[in-house]
Each structure stands twice: as C-alpha cells, then as structure tokens.
C-alpha cells in the first residue's frame, strides 16, 4: 500500500480510537505468560479510512536472540518481551510474528489483498513468509511461545494458505443413504475429509465391478444434493455429522454450495439433471461430459434444439474447451489451471506446449482461437478428455464444491489416471472441496487411503458397501484387484487359463513347459499354489 500508516502499540485495556483518513493498526499488549518465560502476545485491531474498527485477532511476536526470563521490574532488553517500538511502519528484519488462530488470517483476507499483504508483510508474519519461518523456527521463543498452541503443520498448511488469500479448509463428515431398492435395503455410505491430512482425504472412491450400480448411485447422489426434502425417498438423503465436526463450526460449514458432475460415458444419460430439477435447486450445478446437459441448438443447426443427453460432436467439445480455457485466464483461476497442468507435464508436454503457452494470450482473437482448436484437434482422445475435464473443473469448482465423477479411467492410461487424481486433489484443496469418484480401476485406489474407499457388492437385489480389508494407498495393483473383485478375478482371464492348464498337465514343471515358459512371476506363484491345492486333495 502507498504511504502505509504506522502501527501503534497500546496498553492491554486501552481503547482503540476511531481515526479517519487512512488505515491504522493497533496492537494491544497482552499479559499472557508462556511457561513463565515469554510474554509475546498482542491483539490486532485495524481501523479503516472511514474510522470503522475491524477486530483481527491474537498474534505473537518474536525476536531473533530473545531469551527467556521470569520478568520483574529490572527486566533487561533482549529478555522475555520483543523489543518493538511504540509506533512503526514495519518491524525490523530481526522480528517475526504468527497469528494464533485461523480467524486471524481469515479476517485479514476479508479486508482485501492490499490490506492483507500490508499487515502480514510489515509484521514479518512467518505463515506469509516461508523463508522467515525457516530460520525463525529454530529460535527458542518460537517453540516455547509462538508455537505453543499452533503446530508447524498448521503454519505450513492452513495458515499459509489463508495468509496468501486461499480458503479456510473445513472438515467434512457426512453420510449418504441411498433410496430403498426394489426388494431390499442398501447400506449407507459415510465420508470423512480431514484438512491437511497426509495422504489427502478429499478424494473419496467408490469401486465395484461393472453392473453393481455405481453410475446409478452417483446419479441419485447428484439429485439428492440438488433436490428438495420431498425427494429424499426417491433419490436418497445426505446427512451431516456436526458432533464429529465440532460445536464451534456453524451448521453451514462442511455443506456443499456447488455440485459438478463429470461423466464421459457415451451410453448413459441417466445421470443428467433436467432444467426443471435445476430451477428448483438452491445449489449451483455444472455438468462436464460427452452429452448435452441442456436443450440448446446444435452446431449444425442452432435453431433446432438437441435432445437432453444427445452426444456432443467433436466440434462442440473443442468449442467447449476454448470457451472454458478463456474463462480460466481470469484471476486466481489462471494460477489453478497452470498448477493442474504441471501434474500432466510428463505425459502431455509435447502435445500441449502450444496450449499452455497460449493461455497467456488473447483468446478472443480469432487467430489465437483457431490455433488452440488446431492443437486440440491433434490430441488423442484421452488427452482431449483430460484437458477438457481439468479445464472445466478449474472453471466450475468454487468453494465447498462436491465433484461427482464416473469412471475417469475410461479414456486414461494408468500413469495419466494417477496424475489426474493428484491434480484433482490439489484443486479441491485450493477450493475446500470434495470429490466422490466411482471406478472399477485399482489404479485409482492406489492414490487414496483405505478410509476413503467403499467397495460395492450386490447381494441378491441389495447393494452392500464395505471397506477394503487392506490398506490401499500405494498398494500393489494385483493385491487391490484381488481384494476388490475376489471371485470375479479367480473365474476370469488368465486365472481360468491357469486352472485349465493345471487340469491338463500332471505336474507344475510340465505345465510350465507346455506354456513355453510364457508366464509372469505372479502367474507362476498362482499356478504353483493350484498344484499344491490339488496335491492336498
């Protein structure tokens, strides 16, 4: 800010004056004592040019080389309290500060980026300045006082994100109860998302074999979120566990304000939401996929509406990408889009270099638009899908968004699928959102912990949901496949061939010779176990 007003240190109970004309910052001293060693706490109040007071919150200020002391009238400089001046434009480089709660940074964020940067920069805040934190965290006063009630993880995660204008991550604890099946009940699914958890928990996964009901489940979830209370019996119901989330959180925290449905199935349009359903919903909704989600004119005949669920043409998908890319050129969306693309660089660098360079140019220009369309047209189907999906997600994902995604593996090879899940998770961290991904790919399971996975099975006419019996994050794909699909694996593919071979040859060695040694390590282990079982009989 130009000509920033001075910060002023005042007594603990001294009133903050309402002075007009420019921004002022008042630091009320606090007698709070940390372990009888340090007294570093202040309360920050800002006064805007109109004279309105803004309560910001508690912070603690440390100083390089500050030593502990029990206090007393003869306290020398360099002990117990930071030696800050009564009025200043900015603290010297020897000082460092740290807010003591999320609200401190959130309150500054609400006053706009100029005020936020001015306050945090001049108070030498360590959540705002990562380099300062690196040396300051080795100071005794940092550990004994500034970090007494705040963890290093919180400083480097939540606080730093908000200090730079990001959103305040909130926990999500909710359940979805599907509608009653025709001939039975279905299990409820509970979901829990913990901010800054490692590994991240903001991508939840539902996995099961084809035909188990994953797409129908996502469709019902979408309509349950968007629908009215009267529609609960038809589509199911979401409930929120505020006892787990904590009494300090409002009843609106952890709920969704926006829904994005992502589905690239070329056959199923049952998950689409009609215009009448949208008109009745108080929640924003976007659809990303291959089918028309509204009745609008086609590319070939703008005057003739295409039916809901009709497939989009290649030209329509390309135009959608360019329109979405243009919207991602604005503000923080540009940063989020570039960050998402970084996850895909190893796979897409040769194909998308032109597009990533053109994001900074004028996409309203017909020449630039045609260049983007030409590059997009040269991409493979999988690369087109992932570029369009991520670009549309950056465009549509707002704060507290629920992303519902159906089988992203349909067009993506395993490394690209893994990169996509990581890009999605990072985007949702930035926007305080959650994704529920329906899949039959164990590659997706590798990217999330067991606590984030539900395995769907059909028991007669009932859908059953259960947690995997093994940890999933980083687990071997073969182990995950056996865990999820069990008997399906044993009765299909190469497993059936191995059983047939074992019934044909009397010994393991003869079977190997009969297969001309064309067996992988896992197949050899399985074949040997089949022969051991036969011998045991």
Coordinates of N, CA and C in Angstrom, one line a residue, residues 31-40 66-72 79-81 140-141 143-146 148:
X31 N -0.9 -9.6 28.7 CA 0.0 -10.1 29.8 C 0.1 -11.6 29.8
X32 N -0.4 -12.3 28.8 CA -0.3 -13.7 28.7 C 1.1 -14.2 28.8
X33 N 1.3 -15.2 29.7 CA 2.7 -15.6 30.0 C 2.8 -17.1 29.5
X34 N 3.9 -17.3 28.7 CA 4.1 -18.7 28.3 C 5.2 -19.3 29.1
X35 N 4.7 -20.2 30.0 CA 5.6 -21.0 30.8 C 6.5 -20.2 31.8
X36 N 6.1 -19.0 32.1 CA 7.0 -18.1 32.9 C 8.3 -17.7 32.2
X37 N 8.3 -17.8 30.9 CA 9.5 -17.5 30.1 C 9.3 -16.3 29.2
X38 N 8.2 -16.2 28.5 CA 8.0 -15.2 27.5 C 6.6 -14.6 27.6
X39 N 6.6 -13.3 27.1 CA 5.3 -12.6 27.1 C 5.3 -11.9 25.7
X40 N 4.7 -12.5 24.7 CA 4.8 -12.1 23.3 C 3.5 -11.8 22.7
X66 N 16.0 -13.6 21.3 CA 15.3 -13.3 22.6 C 15.4 -14.4 23.6
X67 N 15.7 -14.1 24.8 CA 15.9 -15.1 25.8 C 14.8 -15.1 26.9
X68 N 14.6 -16.3 27.5 CA 13.5 -16.4 28.5 C 13.9 -15.7 29.8
X69 N 12.8 -15.3 30.5 CA 13.0 -14.6 31.8 C 11.7 -14.7 32.5
X70 N 11.8 -14.7 33.9 CA 10.5 -14.7 34.7 C 9.9 -13.4 34.9
X71 N 10.6 -12.3 34.3 CA 10.0 -11.0 34.4 C 10.6 -10.2 35.7
X72 N 9.9 -9.1 36.0 CA 10.4 -8.3 37.1 C 10.6 -6.9 36.6
X79 N 15.3 -9.9 26.7 CA 14.7 -10.9 27.5 C 13.2 -10.8 27.6
X80 N 12.5 -12.0 27.5 CA 11.1 -12.1 27.8 C 10.2 -11.5 26.8
X81 N 10.3 -10.2 26.5 CA 9.4 -9.5 25.6 C 10.2 -9.0 24.3
X140 N 14.4 -20.1 20.3 CA 13.7 -20.7 21.4 C 12.3 -20.1 21.6
X141 N 12.2 -18.8 21.4 CA 10.9 -18.2 21.6 C 9.8 -18.7 20.7
X143 N 9.5 -21.9 19.6 CA 9.0 -23.2 20.1 C 8.3 -23.0 21.4
X144 N 8.8 -22.2 22.3 CA 8.2 -22.0 23.7 C 6.9 -21.1 23.7
X145 N 6.8 -20.2 22.8 CA 5.8 -19.2 22.8 C 4.9 -19.2 21.6
X146 N 5.5 -18.8 20.4 CA 4.6 -18.6 19.2 C 4.0 -20.0 18.8
X148 N 3.4 -22.5 20.8 CA 2.9 -23.2 22.0 C 1.5 -23.9 21.7

